[in-house]
C-alpha cells in the first residue's frame, strides 16, 4: 500500500466523517445524487436537499418519470440547475438503455450527462468497491499542496499531473473497504483539515512530508485561477404586480437559466410601457426602482435593474409559460438566485409599496 494511503486510511478511521447520510449505502443512485449535489455546494446545505430528494424520488425509475419542473423545484435554492437537468436526462438514459439499472463500468457511467471522470470514479468506489482515483476540487487542493504542484489546477497540464499522482497514490490490493475508506479519507481531509483557508496542518496525517507545509507555501498552493476581466451586460427585470401576485415566466429550455422561472426580462433601452402593452396586453404604472443587483456567471457579469410596476388593466392570467403567483410561493419554484434575492427584497420592502392600490 502506498505510504500516503496507509496514513490516510488510519486517519479516516479515527478522525474522518462517519455519519453523513450518503455513507453506508452502496446504492449507486444515492451515491451519484450525493456526488452531484456536493459538486458546488457545502455538505451542511446538501443534507436536507439530499434527504428530501430521495423521499420524492427514491430510485432511478421514479426520477425518470417525474416532470422536470418538479425536479427543478426540489432543487430550488441549491443553484446550478444544470446539475438537476443532467440528473434527469441521465435517469432517462439509464431506464432506456440499461433497464433502470445503474451501469457498473466506469466508461459507461462517464458517458452519462453531468458525470465527469472523478464523479464516475467516486460512484465506482462507493457503490462497487472499485479501485479508482478521484480528483474533485478538495482532492486537487490536497495533492497540489502535498506534492507541491504549481500551476492552476484548471489547466490541462496541471490536471494531468494531479491525475497521475491520484492514480499513483491509490492503495494496492482488492479490498473494497480499503478503497472506500481511502477515498472517503481524501474527501474528509480536504473538507475538514486541508481547507482552502488556514489548513489545520498540525492535525494532518500527511504533515511530515507535505511540500507545501515544509516550504510554508500552503497559502500559495494550489495556484489561484488567473484573473480575467469578464464582459459586462445590463438588463431590466420587471416585478409586475397584479393585486398581491407577481408574474413569473418560464425560460426556454436552453440558454442561461434554461427551464427556470424568471421575472420578465427586457433590454435596457426598451420602453417598459410599450413592452408590457405588446407582451402582456396591459398598461402599467411604475411604483419603484430597486437598486441594481450584480450577478456573476462563469463567462460574464450581469447588472440587473429591477423595476416594480403595477398592471392597470384586466388581463388574461392563463397564458402558457406564465404564472401569477404569491411571492412566498414563488420562492418554492425553480428560480435563479438573483430572482430569489429580488423577490425576497420585494417581500421585505416598505409596506407602502405593497399596499398601493390594486386593480
Ligand atoms: S500538511 Fe497541511 S497543507 Fe499539507 S496536506 Fe496536510 S493540511 Fe494540507
mmCIF file of C-alpha atoms and ligand atoms in Angstrom:
data_model
loop_
_atom_site.group_PDB
_atom_site.id
_atom_site.type_symbol
_atom_site.label_atom_id
_atom_site.label_comp_id
_atom_site.label_asym_id
_atom_site.label_seq_id
_atom_site.Cartn_x
_atom_site.Cartn_y
_atom_site.Cartn_z
ATOM 1 C CA UNK A 1 0.000 0.000 0.000
ATOM 2 C CA UNK A 2 1.319 3.461 -0.832
ATOM 3 C CA UNK A 3 2.692 5.433 2.043
ATOM 4 C CA UNK A 4 0.060 8.128 1.775
ATOM 5 C CA UNK A 5 -2.814 5.614 1.532
ATOM 6 C CA UNK A 6 -1.986 3.817 4.794
ATOM 7 C CA UNK A 7 -1.755 7.062 6.715
ATOM 8 C CA UNK A 8 -4.980 8.400 5.247
ATOM 9 C CA UNK A 9 -6.889 5.204 6.000
ATOM 10 C CA UNK A 10 -5.720 5.191 9.628
ATOM 11 C CA UNK A 11 -6.608 8.823 9.972
ATOM 12 C CA UNK A 12 -10.058 8.392 8.426
ATOM 13 C CA UNK A 13 -10.960 5.562 10.768
ATOM 14 C CA UNK A 14 -10.162 7.683 13.801
ATOM 15 C CA UNK A 15 -10.900 11.239 12.722
ATOM 16 C CA UNK A 16 -12.895 11.122 9.490
ATOM 17 C CA UNK A 17 -16.603 11.697 8.970
ATOM 18 C CA UNK A 18 -18.773 8.614 9.511
ATOM 19 C CA UNK A 19 -22.345 9.842 9.769
ATOM 20 C CA UNK A 20 -23.115 11.632 6.536
ATOM 21 C CA UNK A 21 -26.456 10.391 5.157
ATOM 22 C CA UNK A 22 -24.892 9.007 1.961
ATOM 23 C CA UNK A 23 -22.296 6.988 3.850
ATOM 24 C CA UNK A 24 -23.067 3.350 4.476
ATOM 25 C CA UNK A 25 -25.136 2.921 1.333
ATOM 26 C CA UNK A 26 -23.922 1.079 -1.749
ATOM 27 C CA UNK A 27 -26.841 2.220 -3.864
ATOM 28 C CA UNK A 28 -25.195 3.847 -6.919
ATOM 29 C CA UNK A 29 -28.205 6.114 -7.419
ATOM 30 C CA UNK A 30 -27.969 7.580 -3.898
ATOM 31 C CA UNK A 31 -24.193 7.933 -4.193
ATOM 32 C CA UNK A 32 -24.494 9.566 -7.584
ATOM 33 C CA UNK A 33 -27.079 12.031 -6.234
ATOM 34 C CA UNK A 34 -24.851 12.974 -3.276
ATOM 35 C CA UNK A 35 -21.818 13.441 -5.523
ATOM 36 C CA UNK A 36 -23.732 15.717 -7.880
ATOM 37 C CA UNK A 37 -25.250 17.786 -5.076
ATOM 38 C CA UNK A 38 -21.867 18.154 -3.378
ATOM 39 C CA UNK A 39 -20.143 19.398 -6.527
ATOM 40 C CA UNK A 40 -20.702 23.085 -5.879
ATOM 41 C CA UNK A 41 -22.433 23.055 -2.515
ATOM 42 C CA UNK A 42 -21.392 22.647 1.133
ATOM 43 C CA UNK A 43 -22.257 19.435 2.997
ATOM 44 C CA UNK A 44 -24.470 21.224 5.538
ATOM 45 C CA UNK A 45 -26.612 22.724 2.781
ATOM 46 C CA UNK A 46 -26.782 19.500 0.805
ATOM 47 C CA UNK A 47 -28.038 17.172 3.586
ATOM 48 C CA UNK A 48 -31.711 18.327 3.768
ATOM 49 C CA UNK A 49 -31.912 18.595 -0.034
ATOM 50 C CA UNK A 50 -30.464 15.117 -0.445
ATOM 51 C CA UNK A 51 -32.901 13.583 2.035
ATOM 52 C CA UNK A 52 -35.905 15.355 0.556
ATOM 53 C CA UNK A 53 -34.915 14.456 -2.994
ATOM 54 C CA UNK A 54 -34.647 10.766 -2.089
ATOM 55 C CA UNK A 55 -38.028 10.861 -0.375
ATOM 56 C CA UNK A 56 -39.639 12.173 -3.563
ATOM 57 C CA UNK A 57 -37.552 10.138 -5.990
ATOM 58 C CA UNK A 58 -36.265 7.017 -4.207
ATOM 59 C CA UNK A 59 -34.897 5.390 -7.352
ATOM 60 C CA UNK A 60 -33.976 5.955 -10.963
ATOM 61 C CA UNK A 61 -37.362 4.966 -12.491
ATOM 62 C CA UNK A 62 -39.240 7.412 -10.240
ATOM 63 C CA UNK A 63 -36.823 10.189 -11.193
ATOM 64 C CA UNK A 64 -37.105 9.431 -14.893
ATOM 65 C CA UNK A 65 -40.923 9.605 -14.756
ATOM 66 C CA UNK A 66 -41.114 12.904 -12.875
ATOM 67 C CA UNK A 67 -41.952 16.202 -14.595
ATOM 68 C CA UNK A 68 -38.708 18.162 -14.941
ATOM 69 C CA UNK A 69 -40.407 21.126 -13.282
ATOM 70 C CA UNK A 70 -40.914 19.073 -10.089
ATOM 71 C CA UNK A 71 -37.246 18.085 -10.072
ATOM 72 C CA UNK A 72 -36.128 21.670 -10.576
ATOM 73 C CA UNK A 73 -38.458 22.803 -7.790
ATOM 74 C CA UNK A 74 -36.876 20.303 -5.389
ATOM 75 C CA UNK A 75 -33.515 21.699 -6.440
ATOM 76 C CA UNK A 76 -34.654 25.261 -5.796
ATOM 77 C CA UNK A 77 -32.119 27.017 -3.570
ATOM 78 C CA UNK A 78 -29.217 24.696 -4.392
ATOM 79 C CA UNK A 79 -28.346 26.611 -7.566
ATOM 80 C CA UNK A 80 -26.502 25.318 -10.627
ATOM 81 C CA UNK A 81 -29.704 23.830 -12.001
ATOM 82 C CA UNK A 82 -27.915 22.195 -14.912
ATOM 83 C CA UNK A 83 -26.963 19.513 -12.364
ATOM 84 C CA UNK A 84 -30.655 18.678 -11.853
ATOM 85 C CA UNK A 85 -31.361 18.678 -15.584
ATOM 86 C CA UNK A 86 -28.436 16.313 -16.162
ATOM 87 C CA UNK A 87 -29.624 14.005 -13.367
ATOM 88 C CA UNK A 88 -32.999 13.771 -15.047
ATOM 89 C CA UNK A 89 -31.520 13.196 -18.505
ATOM 90 C CA UNK A 90 -29.158 10.540 -17.167
ATOM 91 C CA UNK A 91 -32.017 8.784 -15.317
ATOM 92 C CA UNK A 92 -33.998 8.637 -18.583
ATOM 93 C CA UNK A 93 -30.980 7.167 -20.391
ATOM 94 C CA UNK A 94 -30.446 4.553 -17.661
ATOM 95 C CA UNK A 95 -34.104 3.491 -17.918
ATOM 96 C CA UNK A 96 -33.989 3.424 -21.713
ATOM 97 C CA UNK A 97 -30.580 1.780 -22.241
ATOM 98 C CA UNK A 98 -29.944 -0.186 -19.033
ATOM 99 C CA UNK A 99 -33.466 -1.207 -17.934
ATOM 100 C CA UNK A 100 -33.242 1.195 -14.999
ATOM 101 C CA UNK A 101 -30.139 -0.416 -13.506
ATOM 102 C CA UNK A 102 -27.160 1.823 -12.915
ATOM 103 C CA UNK A 103 -24.244 0.738 -15.164
ATOM 104 C CA UNK A 104 -21.256 -0.892 -13.479
ATOM 105 C CA UNK A 105 -18.436 0.148 -15.843
ATOM 106 C CA UNK A 106 -16.715 3.449 -15.350
ATOM 107 C CA UNK A 107 -16.597 4.191 -19.085
ATOM 108 C CA UNK A 108 -20.372 3.791 -19.342
ATOM 109 C CA UNK A 109 -21.034 5.854 -16.226
ATOM 110 C CA UNK A 110 -18.822 8.623 -17.548
ATOM 111 C CA UNK A 111 -20.870 8.851 -20.736
ATOM 112 C CA UNK A 112 -23.975 9.889 -18.788
ATOM 113 C CA UNK A 113 -24.836 13.614 -18.780
ATOM 114 C CA UNK A 114 -23.206 15.601 -15.976
ATOM 115 C CA UNK A 115 -20.853 12.834 -14.846
ATOM 116 C CA UNK A 116 -17.135 13.504 -15.231
ATOM 117 C CA UNK A 117 -14.173 11.262 -14.553
ATOM 118 C CA UNK A 118 -13.962 11.996 -10.832
ATOM 119 C CA UNK A 119 -17.687 11.571 -10.157
ATOM 120 C CA UNK A 120 -17.729 8.309 -12.123
ATOM 121 C CA UNK A 121 -14.750 7.102 -10.071
ATOM 122 C CA UNK A 122 -16.425 8.042 -6.779
ATOM 123 C CA UNK A 123 -19.513 6.019 -7.767
ATOM 124 C CA UNK A 124 -17.300 3.070 -8.728
ATOM 125 C CA UNK A 125 -15.567 3.210 -5.355
ATOM 126 C CA UNK A 126 -18.522 3.719 -3.028
ATOM 127 C CA UNK A 127 -21.074 1.598 -4.877
ATOM 128 C CA UNK A 128 -18.878 -1.246 -6.113
ATOM 129 C CA UNK A 129 -15.634 -1.019 -4.058
ATOM 130 C CA UNK A 130 -13.629 -0.495 -7.228
ATOM 131 C CA UNK A 131 -10.026 0.781 -7.233
ATOM 132 C CA UNK A 132 -10.492 4.203 -8.869
ATOM 133 C CA UNK A 133 -8.819 7.567 -8.380
ATOM 134 C CA UNK A 134 -10.934 10.635 -7.679
ATOM 135 C CA UNK A 135 -9.907 14.240 -8.223
ATOM 136 C CA UNK A 136 -12.575 16.661 -7.103
ATOM 137 C CA UNK A 137 -11.859 20.238 -6.020
ATOM 138 C CA UNK A 138 -10.888 19.270 -2.465
ATOM 139 C CA UNK A 139 -8.596 16.477 -3.601
ATOM 140 C CA UNK A 140 -6.902 18.770 -6.123
ATOM 141 C CA UNK A 141 -6.095 21.083 -3.247
ATOM 142 C CA UNK A 142 -4.692 18.291 -1.059
ATOM 143 C CA UNK A 143 -2.499 16.862 -3.833
ATOM 144 C CA UNK A 144 -1.332 20.282 -5.082
ATOM 145 C CA UNK A 145 -0.101 21.041 -1.592
ATOM 146 C CA UNK A 146 1.173 17.623 -0.581
ATOM 147 C CA UNK A 147 3.146 17.066 -3.797
ATOM 148 C CA UNK A 148 3.991 20.762 -4.258
ATOM 149 C CA UNK A 149 2.437 21.000 -7.732
ATOM 150 C CA UNK A 150 2.486 24.540 -9.069
ATOM 151 C CA UNK A 151 0.064 25.893 -11.658
ATOM 152 C CA UNK A 152 -3.691 26.443 -11.734
ATOM 153 C CA UNK A 153 -5.390 23.019 -11.399
ATOM 154 C CA UNK A 154 -7.957 24.013 -14.036
ATOM 155 C CA UNK A 155 -5.203 23.861 -16.681
ATOM 156 C CA UNK A 156 -4.944 20.572 -18.534
ATOM 157 C CA UNK A 157 -1.203 20.153 -17.966
ATOM 158 C CA UNK A 158 -1.542 20.639 -14.203
ATOM 159 C CA UNK A 159 -4.621 18.455 -14.083
ATOM 160 C CA UNK A 160 -2.779 15.646 -15.871
ATOM 161 C CA UNK A 161 -0.024 15.820 -13.253
ATOM 162 C CA UNK A 162 -2.590 15.671 -10.472
ATOM 163 C CA UNK A 163 -4.390 12.689 -12.043
ATOM 164 C CA UNK A 164 -1.069 10.885 -12.260
ATOM 165 C CA UNK A 165 -0.442 11.476 -8.553
ATOM 166 C CA UNK A 166 -4.004 10.452 -7.743
ATOM 167 C CA UNK A 167 -3.514 7.141 -9.589
ATOM 168 C CA UNK A 168 -0.091 6.506 -8.022
ATOM 169 C CA UNK A 169 -1.359 7.193 -4.508
ATOM 170 C CA UNK A 170 -4.171 4.598 -4.613
ATOM 171 C CA UNK A 171 -3.943 1.706 -2.190
ATOM 172 C CA UNK A 172 -2.923 -1.585 -3.767
ATOM 173 C CA UNK A 173 -4.993 -4.728 -3.476
ATOM 174 C CA UNK A 174 -8.643 -5.521 -3.977
ATOM 175 C CA UNK A 175 -10.083 -4.802 -0.566
ATOM 176 C CA UNK A 176 -13.303 -2.919 -1.296
ATOM 177 C CA UNK A 177 -13.392 -1.447 2.181
ATOM 178 C CA UNK A 178 -9.822 -0.229 1.870
ATOM 179 C CA UNK A 179 -10.610 1.695 -1.354
ATOM 180 C CA UNK A 180 -13.762 3.138 0.126
ATOM 181 C CA UNK A 181 -12.107 4.315 3.332
ATOM 182 C CA UNK A 182 -9.153 5.757 1.412
ATOM 183 C CA UNK A 183 -11.411 7.731 -0.937
ATOM 184 C CA UNK A 184 -13.515 8.953 1.960
ATOM 185 C CA UNK A 185 -10.298 9.954 3.753
ATOM 186 C CA UNK A 186 -9.217 12.154 0.862
ATOM 187 C CA UNK A 187 -12.613 13.829 0.779
ATOM 188 C CA UNK A 188 -12.654 14.289 4.549
ATOM 189 C CA UNK A 189 -9.125 15.635 4.705
ATOM 190 C CA UNK A 190 -9.882 18.215 2.009
ATOM 191 C CA UNK A 191 -13.140 19.238 3.661
ATOM 192 C CA UNK A 192 -12.040 19.389 7.304
ATOM 193 C CA UNK A 193 -8.211 19.713 7.570
ATOM 194 C CA UNK A 194 -6.634 20.789 4.291
ATOM 195 C CA UNK A 195 -9.146 23.576 3.862
ATOM 196 C CA UNK A 196 -8.855 26.405 1.364
ATOM 197 C CA UNK A 197 -8.007 28.958 4.038
ATOM 198 C CA UNK A 198 -5.953 28.223 7.145
ATOM 199 C CA UNK A 199 -5.435 24.459 6.781
ATOM 200 C CA UNK A 200 -5.031 22.617 10.083
ATOM 201 C CA UNK A 201 -1.620 21.181 9.205
ATOM 202 C CA UNK A 202 -0.806 20.221 12.795
ATOM 203 C CA UNK A 203 -3.669 17.717 12.759
ATOM 204 C CA UNK A 204 -2.851 16.371 9.306
ATOM 205 C CA UNK A 205 -1.556 12.812 8.804
ATOM 206 C CA UNK A 206 0.438 13.984 5.748
ATOM 207 C CA UNK A 207 2.284 16.779 7.532
ATOM 208 C CA UNK A 208 5.672 15.011 7.828
ATOM 209 C CA UNK A 209 6.389 15.089 4.083
ATOM 210 C CA UNK A 210 3.922 17.640 2.735
ATOM 211 C CA UNK A 211 5.792 20.009 0.402
ATOM 212 C CA UNK A 212 3.519 22.990 0.999
ATOM 213 C CA UNK A 213 3.813 22.588 4.767
ATOM 214 C CA UNK A 214 7.601 22.162 4.720
ATOM 215 C CA UNK A 215 8.088 25.127 2.407
ATOM 216 C CA UNK A 216 5.458 27.259 4.173
ATOM 217 C CA UNK A 217 3.513 27.621 0.925
ATOM 218 C CA UNK A 218 0.067 26.468 1.983
ATOM 219 C CA UNK A 219 -1.305 29.895 1.107
ATOM 220 C CA UNK A 220 0.240 29.717 -2.392
ATOM 221 C CA UNK A 221 -0.918 26.240 -3.373
ATOM 222 C CA UNK A 222 -2.952 25.370 -5.268
ATOM 223 C CA UNK A 223 -2.147 28.238 -7.632
ATOM 224 C CA UNK A 224 -5.100 30.601 -7.954
ATOM 225 C CA UNK A 225 -7.071 30.898 -11.161
ATOM 226 C CA UNK A 226 -5.553 33.565 -13.424
ATOM 227 C CA UNK A 227 -7.623 36.724 -13.226
ATOM 228 C CA UNK A 228 -9.560 37.615 -16.340
ATOM 229 C CA UNK A 229 -11.872 40.560 -16.628
ATOM 230 C CA UNK A 230 -15.298 39.304 -17.600
ATOM 231 C CA UNK A 231 -17.505 41.170 -20.077
ATOM 232 C CA UNK A 232 -20.370 43.098 -18.515
ATOM 233 C CA UNK A 233 -24.017 43.108 -19.550
ATOM 234 C CA UNK A 234 -27.006 45.038 -18.225
ATOM 235 C CA UNK A 235 -30.657 44.146 -18.247
ATOM 236 C CA UNK A 236 -34.017 45.062 -16.700
ATOM 237 C CA UNK A 237 -36.128 42.692 -14.605
ATOM 238 C CA UNK A 238 -39.792 43.542 -14.189
ATOM 239 C CA UNK A 239 -41.580 42.817 -10.935
ATOM 240 C CA UNK A 240 -45.128 43.081 -12.215
ATOM 241 C CA UNK A 241 -47.854 43.229 -9.580
ATOM 242 C CA UNK A 242 -51.413 42.118 -10.042
ATOM 243 C CA UNK A 243 -53.026 42.581 -6.653
ATOM 244 C CA UNK A 244 -50.674 40.579 -4.407
ATOM 245 C CA UNK A 245 -49.282 38.356 -7.128
ATOM 246 C CA UNK A 246 -46.196 38.716 -9.267
ATOM 247 C CA UNK A 247 -45.568 37.407 -12.749
ATOM 248 C CA UNK A 248 -43.022 34.676 -13.487
ATOM 249 C CA UNK A 249 -42.157 33.498 -16.983
ATOM 250 C CA UNK A 250 -40.630 30.166 -17.854
ATOM 251 C CA UNK A 251 -37.284 30.471 -19.648
ATOM 252 C CA UNK A 252 -36.643 28.396 -22.765
ATOM 253 C CA UNK A 253 -35.033 25.014 -22.007
ATOM 254 C CA UNK A 254 -31.710 26.027 -23.467
ATOM 255 C CA UNK A 255 -29.555 29.023 -22.610
ATOM 256 C CA UNK A 256 -28.999 30.866 -19.355
ATOM 257 C CA UNK A 257 -31.298 29.618 -16.588
ATOM 258 C CA UNK A 258 -32.887 27.199 -19.056
ATOM 259 C CA UNK A 259 -36.260 25.840 -17.900
ATOM 260 C CA UNK A 260 -36.332 28.012 -14.750
ATOM 261 C CA UNK A 261 -38.999 30.502 -13.729
ATOM 262 C CA UNK A 262 -37.820 34.078 -14.016
ATOM 263 C CA UNK A 263 -39.066 37.640 -13.746
ATOM 264 C CA UNK A 264 -39.794 39.117 -17.186
ATOM 265 C CA UNK A 265 -36.557 40.459 -18.642
ATOM 266 C CA UNK A 266 -36.213 43.265 -21.156
ATOM 267 C CA UNK A 267 -33.369 45.147 -22.806
ATOM 268 C CA UNK A 268 -32.065 48.237 -21.106
ATOM 269 C CA UNK A 269 -33.056 50.518 -23.976
ATOM 270 C CA UNK A 270 -36.544 49.039 -24.360
ATOM 271 C CA UNK A 271 -39.610 51.096 -23.428
ATOM 272 C CA UNK A 272 -41.217 49.293 -20.481
ATOM 273 C CA UNK A 273 -44.733 50.600 -21.120
ATOM 274 C CA UNK A 274 -44.659 49.622 -24.799
ATOM 275 C CA UNK A 275 -43.209 46.208 -23.942
ATOM 276 C CA UNK A 276 -45.954 45.463 -21.414
ATOM 277 C CA UNK A 277 -48.661 46.600 -23.813
ATOM 278 C CA UNK A 278 -47.285 44.359 -26.523
ATOM 279 C CA UNK A 279 -46.455 41.275 -24.433
ATOM 280 C CA UNK A 280 -48.947 41.340 -21.591
ATOM 281 C CA UNK A 281 -51.752 43.411 -23.185
ATOM 282 C CA UNK A 282 -51.784 45.741 -20.228
ATOM 283 C CA UNK A 283 -50.753 49.202 -19.233
ATOM 284 C CA UNK A 284 -48.533 49.557 -16.209
ATOM 285 C CA UNK A 285 -47.850 52.118 -13.540
ATOM 286 C CA UNK A 286 -44.256 52.389 -12.281
ATOM 287 C CA UNK A 287 -44.027 52.059 -8.494
ATOM 288 C CA UNK A 288 -40.399 51.791 -7.519
ATOM 289 C CA UNK A 289 -36.907 51.162 -8.846
ATOM 290 C CA UNK A 290 -34.934 48.755 -6.654
ATOM 291 C CA UNK A 291 -31.154 49.269 -6.552
ATOM 292 C CA UNK A 292 -29.228 47.392 -9.266
ATOM 293 C CA UNK A 293 -28.199 43.831 -8.481
ATOM 294 C CA UNK A 294 -24.974 42.264 -9.755
ATOM 295 C CA UNK A 295 -24.692 38.594 -10.667
ATOM 296 C CA UNK A 296 -21.568 36.860 -11.947
ATOM 297 C CA UNK A 297 -21.719 33.959 -14.376
ATOM 298 C CA UNK A 298 -18.618 31.999 -15.325
ATOM 299 C CA UNK A 299 -18.301 33.939 -18.572
ATOM 300 C CA UNK A 300 -19.868 37.357 -17.928
ATOM 301 C CA UNK A 301 -21.173 39.735 -15.300
ATOM 302 C CA UNK A 302 -24.794 40.777 -15.296
ATOM 303 C CA UNK A 303 -26.092 44.015 -13.772
ATOM 304 C CA UNK A 304 -29.826 43.786 -13.216
ATOM 305 C CA UNK A 305 -32.046 46.864 -12.889
ATOM 306 C CA UNK A 306 -35.240 45.784 -11.090
ATOM 307 C CA UNK A 307 -38.407 47.786 -11.773
ATOM 308 C CA UNK A 308 -41.536 47.363 -9.674
ATOM 309 C CA UNK A 309 -44.748 48.066 -11.592
ATOM 310 C CA UNK A 310 -48.434 47.552 -11.131
ATOM 311 C CA UNK A 311 -50.622 46.489 -14.009
ATOM 312 C CA UNK A 312 -53.569 48.781 -14.598
ATOM 313 C CA UNK A 313 -55.768 46.721 -16.943
ATOM 314 C CA UNK A 314 -57.682 43.470 -16.665
ATOM 315 C CA UNK A 315 -55.609 40.781 -18.324
ATOM 316 C CA UNK A 316 -55.769 37.127 -19.208
ATOM 317 C CA UNK A 317 -53.769 35.373 -16.481
ATOM 318 C CA UNK A 318 -53.896 31.941 -18.129
ATOM 319 C CA UNK A 319 -51.053 32.225 -20.598
ATOM 320 C CA UNK A 320 -48.772 29.332 -21.321
ATOM 321 C CA UNK A 321 -45.329 29.667 -19.780
ATOM 322 C CA UNK A 322 -46.505 32.425 -17.443
ATOM 323 C CA UNK A 323 -47.796 32.270 -13.872
ATOM 324 C CA UNK A 324 -49.154 34.848 -11.494
ATOM 325 C CA UNK A 325 -48.102 33.741 -8.074
ATOM 326 C CA UNK A 326 -47.811 34.948 -4.478
ATOM 327 C CA UNK A 327 -44.189 35.936 -3.782
ATOM 328 C CA UNK A 328 -43.863 33.376 -0.944
ATOM 329 C CA UNK A 329 -44.957 30.583 -3.266
ATOM 330 C CA UNK A 330 -42.625 31.835 -5.975
ATOM 331 C CA UNK A 331 -39.714 31.141 -3.627
ATOM 332 C CA UNK A 332 -40.577 27.411 -3.775
ATOM 333 C CA UNK A 333 -40.351 27.398 -7.561
ATOM 334 C CA UNK A 334 -37.199 26.661 -9.524
ATOM 335 C CA UNK A 335 -35.921 30.221 -9.780
ATOM 336 C CA UNK A 336 -32.419 31.596 -10.343
ATOM 337 C CA UNK A 337 -30.528 33.080 -7.404
ATOM 338 C CA UNK A 338 -30.895 36.773 -8.408
ATOM 339 C CA UNK A 339 -34.651 36.317 -8.883
ATOM 340 C CA UNK A 340 -34.826 34.743 -5.425
ATOM 341 C CA UNK A 341 -32.938 37.718 -3.971
ATOM 342 C CA UNK A 342 -35.202 40.213 -5.706
ATOM 343 C CA UNK A 343 -38.406 38.534 -4.613
ATOM 344 C CA UNK A 344 -37.156 38.436 -1.027
ATOM 345 C CA UNK A 345 -36.184 42.079 -1.308
ATOM 346 C CA UNK A 346 -39.638 42.909 -2.611
ATOM 347 C CA UNK A 347 -41.329 40.949 0.201
ATOM 348 C CA UNK A 348 -39.295 42.801 2.803
ATOM 349 C CA UNK A 349 -39.655 46.156 1.139
ATOM 350 C CA UNK A 350 -41.606 49.053 2.526
ATOM 351 C CA UNK A 351 -45.274 48.236 3.179
ATOM 352 C CA UNK A 352 -46.243 51.364 1.354
ATOM 353 C CA UNK A 353 -45.090 49.673 -1.851
ATOM 354 C CA UNK A 354 -47.110 46.554 -1.119
ATOM 355 C CA UNK A 355 -50.188 48.464 -0.107
ATOM 356 C CA UNK A 356 -50.506 50.653 -3.142
ATOM 357 C CA UNK A 357 -53.951 50.428 -4.689
ATOM 358 C CA UNK A 358 -54.541 47.390 -6.846
ATOM 359 C CA UNK A 359 -56.561 46.507 -9.915
HETATM 360 S S1 LIG B 1 0.115 19.288 5.886
HETATM 361 FE FE1 LIG B 1 -1.258 20.988 5.627
HETATM 362 S S2 LIG B 1 -1.076 21.583 3.501
HETATM 363 FE FE2 LIG B 1 -0.160 19.571 3.706
HETATM 364 S S3 LIG B 1 -1.801 18.177 3.120
HETATM 365 FE FE3 LIG B 1 -1.831 18.414 5.344
HETATM 366 S S4 LIG B 1 -3.265 20.076 5.761
HETATM 367 FE FE4 LIG B 1 -2.737 20.143 3.575
#
